[in-house]
Amino acid sequence: MHIRNERGYIEIHRTTVIPTLELAVFIRDTNGKVLTEHTQPITSKHGENLFSIMQEELGFFQLNEQGIFELKYIVDPDPEKTASRLLGNIAEAIVVKNCNRDKNVNRKWAAIARKGKNKTKSLDKYQAVGTGLLSTMKKFPSKYNKTNPQRDIIWIDKNDKKKELLQVTTEKTGGVSAGLQLKVSSAGKKYILEDLKSERYEVPLVYFGLKNDFDEVANEVYKGNKNIEIGVDFVNSKAIDRDSYDELLEYKPLIKGLLKGRIKPVDLFSEKVFELMLEDDIARIALIKTALETQSSKLVTAVNI
């Protein structure tokens, strides 16, 4: 499997040279010759990171009587709906993590949550909190509400944990708590359209479209309810925070593997992660991107010659 670049092809190959990793990326020039001196082994922390989110933030893994981790999650008769629901929980953890790591990301999401236009430095004093995350239950128990019907993420004042970021009404701050409702789906018109039309949420609904159907849903929303402002009440996660969107999609084949029983939680630390990711177009490219961005990567040198 390969992707084209201006210098030739970047390819993923199975190799016995690095048996513990099993996979490596090679560059083949336009004449078909493999530039072995630019071989770059692929390492991936996707499985490890996903395990951390699902265990430490969501508590979706438990030890069975044999001392082996197993998935603790209610599976819906509709497998697509189950995967979307689980990915929605993971999206909450990803966005909160990235907000608290990068102040610019935090400003973007906090501004959207308060329905304001300015991503000002004043937002830096607020910390993103996931209402359904275990870290919130431990650090801010009064903000923990796993079944919160309105807000998956809120922002609290770092110096006054009881104080929450509020929405903006015209030029003044209103009394409505700012927040985000996150939805993940590959069929937005089926799963979220009616909620949008009925104005079910008082906070922005952020959509992670697994099949890039945001515009399709937005058009239907506009036809059905012109009170919903696209980009304010209904927000495309991909347009605001591409890193969070990409990270979620890279986990998708692993989540489906867990739900279908193709892998177990412990396999998230094994080469089986590669096998599932290579079957998915987006995840496969993510693996190549990881190799290209590896510090002092030989591939980067070759591509930039």
PDB file of C-alpha atoms in Angstrom:
ATOM      1  CA  MET A   1       0.000   0.000   0.000  1.00  0.00           C
ATOM      2  CA  HIS A   2       1.335   3.462  -0.802  1.00  0.00           C
ATOM      3  CA  ILE A   3       0.656   7.167  -1.229  1.00  0.00           C
ATOM      4  CA  ARG A   4       2.153   9.340  -3.943  1.00  0.00           C
ATOM      5  CA  ASN A   5       4.395  12.311  -3.277  1.00  0.00           C
ATOM      6  CA  GLU A   6       6.422  14.632  -5.499  1.00  0.00           C
ATOM      7  CA  ARG A   7       9.518  12.449  -5.170  1.00  0.00           C
ATOM      8  CA  GLY A   8       7.880   9.102  -5.794  1.00  0.00           C
ATOM      9  CA  TYR A   9       5.957   6.755  -3.522  1.00  0.00           C
ATOM     10  CA  ILE A  10       5.886   6.323   0.226  1.00  0.00           C
ATOM     11  CA  GLU A  11       4.993   2.733   1.052  1.00  0.00           C
ATOM     12  CA  ILE A  12       4.189   0.606   4.088  1.00  0.00           C
ATOM     13  CA  HIS A  13       5.785  -2.828   4.114  1.00  0.00           C
ATOM     14  CA  ARG A  14       5.817  -5.751   6.494  1.00  0.00           C
ATOM     15  CA  THR A  15       9.380  -6.540   7.385  1.00  0.00           C
ATOM     16  CA  THR A  16      11.342  -9.144   9.296  1.00  0.00           C
ATOM     17  CA  VAL A  17      14.150  -6.672   9.857  1.00  0.00           C
ATOM     18  CA  ILE A  18      12.252  -5.128  12.777  1.00  0.00           C
ATOM     19  CA  PRO A  19      10.239  -8.099  14.119  1.00  0.00           C
ATOM     20  CA  THR A  20       8.985  -6.323  17.224  1.00  0.00           C
ATOM     21  CA  LEU A  21       7.349  -3.608  15.123  1.00  0.00           C
ATOM     22  CA  GLU A  22       6.564  -5.679  12.052  1.00  0.00           C
ATOM     23  CA  LEU A  23       5.949  -2.588   9.946  1.00  0.00           C
ATOM     24  CA  ALA A  24       8.218  -0.059   8.313  1.00  0.00           C
ATOM     25  CA  VAL A  25       7.833   2.685   5.724  1.00  0.00           C
ATOM     26  CA  PHE A  26      10.025   2.823   2.625  1.00  0.00           C
ATOM     27  CA  ILE A  27      10.382   5.398  -0.116  1.00  0.00           C
ATOM     28  CA  ARG A  28      10.451   4.160  -3.689  1.00  0.00           C
ATOM     29  CA  ASP A  29      11.770   6.574  -6.318  1.00  0.00           C
ATOM     30  CA  THR A  30      10.075   7.231  -9.661  1.00  0.00           C
ATOM     31  CA  ASN A  31      12.090   4.436 -11.250  1.00  0.00           C
ATOM     32  CA  GLY A  32      10.694   1.928  -8.796  1.00  0.00           C
ATOM     33  CA  LYS A  33      13.860   1.568  -6.729  1.00  0.00           C
ATOM     34  CA  VAL A  34      13.375   1.248  -2.956  1.00  0.00           C
ATOM     35  CA  LEU A  35      15.549   3.731  -1.065  1.00  0.00           C
ATOM     36  CA  THR A  36      16.408   1.379   1.785  1.00  0.00           C
ATOM     37  CA  GLU A  37      18.721   3.912   3.394  1.00  0.00           C
ATOM     38  CA  HIS A  38      15.609   5.938   4.168  1.00  0.00           C
ATOM     39  CA  THR A  39      13.696   3.147   5.889  1.00  0.00           C
ATOM     40  CA  GLN A  40      11.644   4.402   8.815  1.00  0.00           C
ATOM     41  CA  PRO A  41      10.114   1.956  11.310  1.00  0.00           C
ATOM     42  CA  ILE A  42       6.543   2.760  12.284  1.00  0.00           C
ATOM     43  CA  THR A  43       5.756   3.211  15.927  1.00  0.00           C
ATOM     44  CA  SER A  44       2.264   4.022  17.078  1.00  0.00           C
ATOM     45  CA  LYS A  45       0.796   5.021  20.419  1.00  0.00           C
ATOM     46  CA  HIS A  46      -2.773   4.971  19.138  1.00  0.00           C
ATOM     47  CA  GLY A  47      -3.605   1.772  21.000  1.00  0.00           C
ATOM     48  CA  GLU A  48      -1.875   2.876  24.192  1.00  0.00           C
ATOM     49  CA  ASN A  49      -3.567   6.286  24.113  1.00  0.00           C
ATOM     50  CA  LEU A  50      -6.985   4.780  23.451  1.00  0.00           C
ATOM     51  CA  PHE A  51      -6.550   2.326  26.341  1.00  0.00           C
ATOM     52  CA  SER A  52      -5.669   5.248  28.628  1.00  0.00           C
ATOM     53  CA  ILE A  53      -8.791   7.197  27.627  1.00  0.00           C
ATOM     54  CA  MET A  54     -11.138   4.237  27.927  1.00  0.00           C
ATOM     55  CA  GLN A  55      -9.742   3.047  31.249  1.00  0.00           C
ATOM     56  CA  GLU A  56      -8.686   6.200  33.091  1.00  0.00           C
ATOM     57  CA  GLU A  57     -11.269   8.683  31.790  1.00  0.00           C
ATOM     58  CA  LEU A  58     -14.269   6.506  30.926  1.00  0.00           C
ATOM     59  CA  GLY A  59     -13.881   3.333  32.987  1.00  0.00           C
ATOM     60  CA  PHE A  60     -14.964   1.130  30.094  1.00  0.00           C
ATOM     61  CA  PHE A  61     -12.480  -1.650  30.826  1.00  0.00           C
ATOM     62  CA  GLN A  62     -12.729  -4.001  33.807  1.00  0.00           C
ATOM     63  CA  LEU A  63     -10.780  -6.994  35.078  1.00  0.00           C
ATOM     64  CA  ASN A  64     -12.603 -10.316  34.826  1.00  0.00           C
ATOM     65  CA  GLU A  65     -12.151 -13.278  37.172  1.00  0.00           C
ATOM     66  CA  GLN A  66      -9.057 -14.341  35.233  1.00  0.00           C
ATOM     67  CA  GLY A  67      -7.453 -10.944  35.770  1.00  0.00           C
ATOM     68  CA  ILE A  68      -7.829  -9.974  32.101  1.00  0.00           C
ATOM     69  CA  PHE A  69      -9.221  -6.643  30.974  1.00  0.00           C
ATOM     70  CA  GLU A  70     -12.522  -6.832  29.110  1.00  0.00           C
ATOM     71  CA  LEU A  71     -14.856  -4.243  27.595  1.00  0.00           C
ATOM     72  CA  LYS A  72     -17.552  -2.984  29.956  1.00  0.00           C
ATOM     73  CA  TYR A  73     -20.038  -1.300  27.678  1.00  0.00           C
ATOM     74  CA  ILE A  74     -23.700  -1.751  26.778  1.00  0.00           C
ATOM     75  CA  VAL A  75     -23.888  -2.849  23.141  1.00  0.00           C
ATOM     76  CA  ASP A  76     -26.904  -1.547  21.233  1.00  0.00           C
ATOM     77  CA  PRO A  77     -28.633  -3.818  18.664  1.00  0.00           C
ATOM     78  CA  ASP A  78     -27.550  -1.214  16.108  1.00  0.00           C
ATOM     79  CA  PRO A  79     -23.730  -1.663  15.930  1.00  0.00           C
ATOM     80  CA  GLU A  80     -23.239   1.667  14.152  1.00  0.00           C
ATOM     81  CA  LYS A  81     -25.142   3.458  16.902  1.00  0.00           C
ATOM     82  CA  THR A  82     -23.058   1.711  19.567  1.00  0.00           C
ATOM     83  CA  ALA A  83     -19.793   2.713  17.895  1.00  0.00           C
ATOM     84  CA  SER A  84     -20.969   6.331  17.505  1.00  0.00           C
ATOM     85  CA  ARG A  85     -22.054   6.523  21.145  1.00  0.00           C
ATOM     86  CA  LEU A  86     -18.724   5.172  22.362  1.00  0.00           C
ATOM     87  CA  LEU A  87     -16.779   7.465  20.027  1.00  0.00           C
ATOM     88  CA  GLY A  88     -18.813  10.369  21.417  1.00  0.00           C
ATOM     89  CA  ASN A  89     -17.525   9.584  24.907  1.00  0.00           C
ATOM     90  CA  ILE A  90     -13.988   9.409  23.540  1.00  0.00           C
ATOM     91  CA  ALA A  91     -14.431  12.718  21.678  1.00  0.00           C
ATOM     92  CA  GLU A  92     -15.231  14.397  25.006  1.00  0.00           C
ATOM     93  CA  ALA A  93     -11.962  13.152  26.485  1.00  0.00           C
ATOM     94  CA  ILE A  94      -9.951  14.183  23.397  1.00  0.00           C
ATOM     95  CA  VAL A  95     -11.306  17.745  23.236  1.00  0.00           C
ATOM     96  CA  VAL A  96     -10.822  18.302  26.983  1.00  0.00           C
ATOM     97  CA  LYS A  97      -7.273  16.940  26.786  1.00  0.00           C
ATOM     98  CA  ASN A  98      -6.349  19.163  23.847  1.00  0.00           C
ATOM     99  CA  CYS A  99      -7.947  22.257  25.393  1.00  0.00           C
ATOM    100  CA  ASN A 100      -5.919  21.800  28.549  1.00  0.00           C
ATOM    101  CA  ARG A 101      -2.714  21.206  26.598  1.00  0.00           C
ATOM    102  CA  ASP A 102      -2.990  24.113  24.145  1.00  0.00           C
ATOM    103  CA  LYS A 103      -4.328  27.524  25.094  1.00  0.00           C
ATOM    104  CA  ASN A 104      -5.127  28.377  21.468  1.00  0.00           C
ATOM    105  CA  VAL A 105      -7.310  25.279  21.142  1.00  0.00           C
ATOM    106  CA  ASN A 106      -8.918  26.158  24.461  1.00  0.00           C
ATOM    107  CA  ARG A 107      -9.698  29.679  23.257  1.00  0.00           C
ATOM    108  CA  LYS A 108     -11.332  28.352  20.091  1.00  0.00           C
ATOM    109  CA  TRP A 109     -13.636  25.932  21.869  1.00  0.00           C
ATOM    110  CA  ALA A 110     -14.391  28.241  24.813  1.00  0.00           C
ATOM    111  CA  ALA A 111     -15.373  31.027  22.403  1.00  0.00           C
ATOM    112  CA  ILE A 112     -17.738  28.661  20.600  1.00  0.00           C
ATOM    113  CA  ALA A 113     -19.159  27.408  23.900  1.00  0.00           C
ATOM    114  CA  ARG A 114     -20.020  30.933  25.021  1.00  0.00           C
ATOM    115  CA  LYS A 115     -21.357  31.794  21.538  1.00  0.00           C
ATOM    116  CA  GLY A 116     -18.953  34.698  21.306  1.00  0.00           C
ATOM    117  CA  LYS A 117     -16.844  35.864  18.380  1.00  0.00           C
ATOM    118  CA  ASN A 118     -13.643  36.823  20.152  1.00  0.00           C
ATOM    119  CA  LYS A 119     -11.002  34.291  21.168  1.00  0.00           C
ATOM    120  CA  THR A 120      -9.543  36.589  23.825  1.00  0.00           C
ATOM    121  CA  LYS A 121      -6.830  35.959  26.415  1.00  0.00           C
ATOM    122  CA  SER A 122      -9.490  36.296  29.114  1.00  0.00           C
ATOM    123  CA  LEU A 123     -10.553  32.752  28.221  1.00  0.00           C
ATOM    124  CA  ASP A 124      -7.180  31.468  29.419  1.00  0.00           C
ATOM    125  CA  LYS A 125      -8.366  31.612  33.010  1.00  0.00           C
ATOM    126  CA  TYR A 126     -10.982  28.974  32.257  1.00  0.00           C
ATOM    127  CA  GLN A 127     -10.323  25.243  32.209  1.00  0.00           C
ATOM    128  CA  ALA A 128     -12.202  22.732  30.061  1.00  0.00           C
ATOM    129  CA  VAL A 129     -13.960  20.007  32.052  1.00  0.00           C
ATOM    130  CA  GLY A 130     -15.723  16.925  30.730  1.00  0.00           C
ATOM    131  CA  THR A 131     -18.940  16.379  32.680  1.00  0.00           C
ATOM    132  CA  GLY A 132     -18.737  12.612  32.106  1.00  0.00           C
ATOM    133  CA  LEU A 133     -15.026  12.027  32.693  1.00  0.00           C
ATOM    134  CA  LEU A 134     -13.635  10.195  35.705  1.00  0.00           C
ATOM    135  CA  SER A 135     -10.950  12.859  36.123  1.00  0.00           C
ATOM    136  CA  THR A 136     -13.763  15.366  36.703  1.00  0.00           C
ATOM    137  CA  MET A 137     -15.378  13.112  39.323  1.00  0.00           C
ATOM    138  CA  LYS A 138     -12.052  13.018  41.196  1.00  0.00           C
ATOM    139  CA  LYS A 139     -11.012  16.665  40.852  1.00  0.00           C
ATOM    140  CA  PHE A 140     -14.329  18.523  40.555  1.00  0.00           C
ATOM    141  CA  PRO A 141     -17.039  16.201  41.915  1.00  0.00           C
ATOM    142  CA  SER A 142     -19.734  18.888  41.863  1.00  0.00           C
ATOM    143  CA  LYS A 143     -19.256  19.250  38.082  1.00  0.00           C
ATOM    144  CA  TYR A 144     -19.439  15.534  37.357  1.00  0.00           C
ATOM    145  CA  ASN A 145     -22.707  14.447  35.751  1.00  0.00           C
ATOM    146  CA  LYS A 146     -22.374  11.469  33.447  1.00  0.00           C
ATOM    147  CA  THR A 147     -25.992  11.795  32.315  1.00  0.00           C
ATOM    148  CA  ASN A 148     -25.953  15.560  31.733  1.00  0.00           C
ATOM    149  CA  PRO A 149     -28.503  15.965  28.913  1.00  0.00           C
ATOM    150  CA  GLN A 150     -27.136  19.310  27.753  1.00  0.00           C
ATOM    151  CA  ARG A 151     -23.397  19.699  28.257  1.00  0.00           C
ATOM    152  CA  ASP A 152     -20.571  17.248  27.621  1.00  0.00           C
ATOM    153  CA  ILE A 153     -17.955  19.948  28.231  1.00  0.00           C
ATOM    154  CA  ILE A 154     -18.043  23.061  30.396  1.00  0.00           C
ATOM    155  CA  TRP A 155     -15.420  25.616  31.442  1.00  0.00           C
ATOM    156  CA  ILE A 156     -14.639  26.539  35.047  1.00  0.00           C
ATOM    157  CA  ASP A 157     -12.577  29.371  36.485  1.00  0.00           C
ATOM    158  CA  LYS A 158      -9.137  28.058  37.483  1.00  0.00           C
ATOM    159  CA  ASN A 159      -9.120  30.303  40.560  1.00  0.00           C
ATOM    160  CA  ASP A 160     -12.755  29.813  41.551  1.00  0.00           C
ATOM    161  CA  LYS A 161     -13.899  26.301  40.713  1.00  0.00           C
ATOM    162  CA  LYS A 162     -17.545  27.139  41.454  1.00  0.00           C
ATOM    163  CA  LYS A 163     -17.587  29.801  38.747  1.00  0.00           C
ATOM    164  CA  GLU A 164     -18.403  28.652  35.223  1.00  0.00           C
ATOM    165  CA  LEU A 165     -17.922  30.383  31.891  1.00  0.00           C
ATOM    166  CA  LEU A 166     -21.226  31.878  30.735  1.00  0.00           C
ATOM    167  CA  GLN A 167     -22.743  32.426  27.322  1.00  0.00           C
ATOM    168  CA  VAL A 168     -22.716  35.871  25.735  1.00  0.00           C
ATOM    169  CA  THR A 169     -26.024  37.584  25.014  1.00  0.00           C
ATOM    170  CA  THR A 170     -25.633  40.559  22.627  1.00  0.00           C
ATOM    171  CA  GLU A 171     -22.907  42.637  24.291  1.00  0.00           C
ATOM    172  CA  LYS A 172     -23.445  41.349  27.812  1.00  0.00           C
ATOM    173  CA  THR A 173     -22.786  38.074  29.555  1.00  0.00           C
ATOM    174  CA  GLY A 174     -25.962  36.097  30.167  1.00  0.00           C
ATOM    175  CA  GLY A 175     -26.771  33.681  32.910  1.00  0.00           C
ATOM    176  CA  VAL A 176     -26.621  30.514  30.814  1.00  0.00           C
ATOM    177  CA  SER A 177     -23.651  28.258  31.477  1.00  0.00           C
ATOM    178  CA  ALA A 178     -21.459  27.911  28.405  1.00  0.00           C
ATOM    179  CA  GLY A 179     -20.779  24.424  27.142  1.00  0.00           C
ATOM    180  CA  LEU A 180     -20.654  22.002  24.246  1.00  0.00           C
ATOM    181  CA  GLN A 181     -22.751  18.995  23.312  1.00  0.00           C
ATOM    182  CA  LEU A 182     -20.716  16.546  21.203  1.00  0.00           C
ATOM    183  CA  LYS A 183     -22.202  14.124  18.694  1.00  0.00           C
ATOM    184  CA  VAL A 184     -20.424  11.528  16.573  1.00  0.00           C
ATOM    185  CA  SER A 185     -22.092   9.737  13.683  1.00  0.00           C
ATOM    186  CA  SER A 186     -21.667   8.455  10.150  1.00  0.00           C
ATOM    187  CA  ALA A 187     -25.320   9.241   9.437  1.00  0.00           C
ATOM    188  CA  GLY A 188     -26.067  12.692  10.847  1.00  0.00           C
ATOM    189  CA  LYS A 189     -29.451  13.096   9.177  1.00  0.00           C
ATOM    190  CA  LYS A 190     -30.659   9.928  10.855  1.00  0.00           C
ATOM    191  CA  TYR A 191     -29.268  10.464  14.337  1.00  0.00           C
ATOM    192  CA  ILE A 192     -29.050  14.209  15.081  1.00  0.00           C
ATOM    193  CA  LEU A 193     -31.185  16.121  12.565  1.00  0.00           C
ATOM    194  CA  GLU A 194     -34.409  16.083  14.589  1.00  0.00           C
ATOM    195  CA  ASP A 195     -32.599  17.199  17.755  1.00  0.00           C
ATOM    196  CA  LEU A 196     -31.239  20.171  15.843  1.00  0.00           C
ATOM    197  CA  LYS A 197     -34.546  21.125  14.257  1.00  0.00           C
ATOM    198  CA  SER A 198     -36.318  20.984  17.610  1.00  0.00           C
ATOM    199  CA  GLU A 199     -33.611  23.105  19.272  1.00  0.00           C
ATOM    200  CA  ARG A 200     -33.132  20.461  21.940  1.00  0.00           C
ATOM    201  CA  TYR A 201     -29.837  21.883  23.169  1.00  0.00           C
ATOM    202  CA  GLU A 202     -29.210  25.332  24.643  1.00  0.00           C
ATOM    203  CA  VAL A 203     -25.496  25.015  23.894  1.00  0.00           C
ATOM    204  CA  PRO A 204     -23.734  24.490  20.529  1.00  0.00           C
ATOM    205  CA  LEU A 205     -23.941  20.980  19.113  1.00  0.00           C
ATOM    206  CA  VAL A 206     -20.489  20.024  17.834  1.00  0.00           C
ATOM    207  CA  TYR A 207     -20.615  17.368  15.155  1.00  0.00           C
ATOM    208  CA  PHE A 208     -17.897  14.830  14.381  1.00  0.00           C
ATOM    209  CA  GLY A 209     -19.058  13.506  11.015  1.00  0.00           C
ATOM    210  CA  LEU A 210     -17.387  10.165  10.397  1.00  0.00           C
ATOM    211  CA  LYS A 211     -18.287  10.400   6.709  1.00  0.00           C
ATOM    212  CA  ASN A 212     -17.883  14.150   6.167  1.00  0.00           C
ATOM    213  CA  ASP A 213     -21.633  14.768   6.062  1.00  0.00           C
ATOM    214  CA  PHE A 214     -21.693  18.035   8.038  1.00  0.00           C
ATOM    215  CA  ASP A 215     -22.714  20.166   5.046  1.00  0.00           C
ATOM    216  CA  GLU A 216     -25.457  17.718   4.140  1.00  0.00           C
ATOM    217  CA  VAL A 217     -26.898  17.874   7.655  1.00  0.00           C
ATOM    218  CA  ALA A 218     -26.461  21.666   7.819  1.00  0.00           C
ATOM    219  CA  ASN A 219     -28.483  22.140   4.633  1.00  0.00           C
ATOM    220  CA  GLU A 220     -31.337  20.067   6.056  1.00  0.00           C
ATOM    221  CA  VAL A 221     -31.182  21.979   9.343  1.00  0.00           C
ATOM    222  CA  TYR A 222     -31.389  25.305   7.543  1.00  0.00           C
ATOM    223  CA  LYS A 223     -34.424  24.177   5.539  1.00  0.00           C
ATOM    224  CA  GLY A 224     -36.149  22.902   8.670  1.00  0.00           C
ATOM    225  CA  ASN A 225     -35.328  25.636  11.194  1.00  0.00           C
ATOM    226  CA  LYS A 226     -33.803  28.955  10.210  1.00  0.00           C
ATOM    227  CA  ASN A 227     -33.351  29.881  13.864  1.00  0.00           C
ATOM    228  CA  ILE A 228     -30.392  27.511  14.011  1.00  0.00           C
ATOM    229  CA  GLU A 229     -27.243  29.409  13.065  1.00  0.00           C
ATOM    230  CA  ILE A 230     -24.696  27.215  11.326  1.00  0.00           C
ATOM    231  CA  GLY A 231     -21.283  27.702  12.889  1.00  0.00           C
ATOM    232  CA  VAL A 232     -22.804  28.926  16.155  1.00  0.00           C
ATOM    233  CA  ASP A 233     -25.538  26.489  17.167  1.00  0.00           C
ATOM    234  CA  PHE A 234     -24.349  23.678  14.898  1.00  0.00           C
ATOM    235  CA  VAL A 235     -20.561  23.421  14.604  1.00  0.00           C
ATOM    236  CA  ASN A 236     -18.272  21.337  12.415  1.00  0.00           C
ATOM    237  CA  SER A 237     -15.530  19.927  14.655  1.00  0.00           C
ATOM    238  CA  LYS A 238     -13.300  19.277  11.658  1.00  0.00           C
ATOM    239  CA  ALA A 239     -13.271  22.975  10.755  1.00  0.00           C
ATOM    240  CA  ILE A 240     -12.456  24.121  14.297  1.00  0.00           C
ATOM    241  CA  ASP A 241     -10.015  21.549  15.637  1.00  0.00           C
ATOM    242  CA  ARG A 242      -8.643  19.250  12.957  1.00  0.00           C
ATOM    243  CA  ASP A 243      -6.267  17.478  15.354  1.00  0.00           C
ATOM    244  CA  SER A 244      -9.070  16.358  17.661  1.00  0.00           C
ATOM    245  CA  TYR A 245     -11.196  15.298  14.703  1.00  0.00           C
ATOM    246  CA  ASP A 246      -8.359  13.278  13.144  1.00  0.00           C
ATOM    247  CA  GLU A 247      -7.449  11.629  16.437  1.00  0.00           C
ATOM    248  CA  LEU A 248     -11.014  10.431  16.903  1.00  0.00           C
ATOM    249  CA  LEU A 249     -11.216   8.996  13.392  1.00  0.00           C
ATOM    250  CA  GLU A 250      -7.914   7.207  13.882  1.00  0.00           C
ATOM    251  CA  TYR A 251      -9.438   5.379  16.854  1.00  0.00           C
ATOM    252  CA  LYS A 252     -12.522   4.313  14.887  1.00  0.00           C
ATOM    253  CA  PRO A 253     -11.141   1.008  13.483  1.00  0.00           C
ATOM    254  CA  LEU A 254      -9.870   0.078  16.951  1.00  0.00           C
ATOM    255  CA  ILE A 255     -13.257   0.755  18.540  1.00  0.00           C
ATOM    256  CA  LYS A 256     -15.022  -1.317  15.902  1.00  0.00           C
ATOM    257  CA  GLY A 257     -12.467  -4.074  16.460  1.00  0.00           C
ATOM    258  CA  LEU A 258     -13.238  -4.076  20.187  1.00  0.00           C
ATOM    259  CA  LEU A 259     -17.009  -4.090  19.672  1.00  0.00           C
ATOM    260  CA  LYS A 260     -16.853  -6.906  17.139  1.00  0.00           C
ATOM    261  CA  GLY A 261     -14.529  -8.979  19.319  1.00  0.00           C
ATOM    262  CA  ARG A 262     -11.671  -8.911  16.824  1.00  0.00           C
ATOM    263  CA  ILE A 263      -9.380  -7.587  19.523  1.00  0.00           C
ATOM    264  CA  LYS A 264      -9.366  -7.458  23.312  1.00  0.00           C
ATOM    265  CA  PRO A 265      -8.298  -4.463  25.432  1.00  0.00           C
ATOM    266  CA  VAL A 266      -4.836  -5.977  25.973  1.00  0.00           C
ATOM    267  CA  ASP A 267      -4.373  -6.124  22.188  1.00  0.00           C
ATOM    268  CA  LEU A 268      -4.262  -2.324  22.114  1.00  0.00           C
ATOM    269  CA  PHE A 269      -0.611  -2.738  23.136  1.00  0.00           C
ATOM    270  CA  SER A 270       0.166  -5.228  20.355  1.00  0.00           C
ATOM    271  CA  GLU A 271       0.771  -5.332  16.611  1.00  0.00           C
ATOM    272  CA  LYS A 272      -2.948  -6.001  16.125  1.00  0.00           C
ATOM    273  CA  VAL A 273      -3.398  -2.236  16.331  1.00  0.00           C
ATOM    274  CA  PHE A 274      -1.494  -1.962  13.046  1.00  0.00           C
ATOM    275  CA  GLU A 275      -3.606  -4.633  11.400  1.00  0.00           C
ATOM    276  CA  LEU A 276      -6.862  -2.811  12.131  1.00  0.00           C
ATOM    277  CA  MET A 277      -5.513   0.643  11.290  1.00  0.00           C
ATOM    278  CA  LEU A 278      -4.127  -0.529   7.954  1.00  0.00           C
ATOM    279  CA  GLU A 279      -7.632  -1.612   6.949  1.00  0.00           C
ATOM    280  CA  ASP A 280      -8.926   1.936   7.396  1.00  0.00           C
ATOM    281  CA  ASP A 281      -7.952   4.655   4.890  1.00  0.00           C
ATOM    282  CA  ILE A 282      -7.759   7.485   7.424  1.00  0.00           C
ATOM    283  CA  ALA A 283      -5.931   5.456  10.074  1.00  0.00           C
ATOM    284  CA  ARG A 284      -3.487   4.088   7.495  1.00  0.00           C
ATOM    285  CA  ILE A 285      -2.500   7.591   6.417  1.00  0.00           C
ATOM    286  CA  ALA A 286      -2.135   8.527  10.100  1.00  0.00           C
ATOM    287  CA  LEU A 287       0.457   5.786  10.503  1.00  0.00           C
ATOM    288  CA  ILE A 288       2.437   7.118   7.554  1.00  0.00           C
ATOM    289  CA  LYS A 289       2.123  10.668   8.884  1.00  0.00           C
ATOM    290  CA  THR A 290       3.465   9.517  12.253  1.00  0.00           C
ATOM    291  CA  ALA A 291       6.517   8.019  10.554  1.00  0.00           C
ATOM    292  CA  LEU A 292       7.087  11.189   8.523  1.00  0.00           C
ATOM    293  CA  GLU A 293       6.869  13.410  11.588  1.00  0.00           C
ATOM    294  CA  THR A 294       9.164  11.265  13.753  1.00  0.00           C
ATOM    295  CA  GLN A 295      12.007  13.381  15.084  1.00  0.00           C
ATOM    296  CA  SER A 296      15.081  13.159  12.800  1.00  0.00           C
ATOM    297  CA  SER A 297      13.116  10.897  10.465  1.00  0.00           C
ATOM    298  CA  LYS A 298      15.066   9.599   7.481  1.00  0.00           C
ATOM    299  CA  LEU A 299      11.863   9.785   5.468  1.00  0.00           C
ATOM    300  CA  VAL A 300      11.517  13.517   5.952  1.00  0.00           C
ATOM    301  CA  THR A 301      15.068  13.998   4.693  1.00  0.00           C
ATOM    302  CA  ALA A 302      14.352  11.904   1.611  1.00  0.00           C
ATOM    303  CA  VAL A 303      11.073  13.612   0.787  1.00  0.00           C
ATOM    304  CA  ASN A 304      12.536  17.101   1.186  1.00  0.00           C
ATOM    305  CA  ILE A 305      15.582  16.532  -1.016  1.00  0.00           C
TER     306      ILE A 305
END
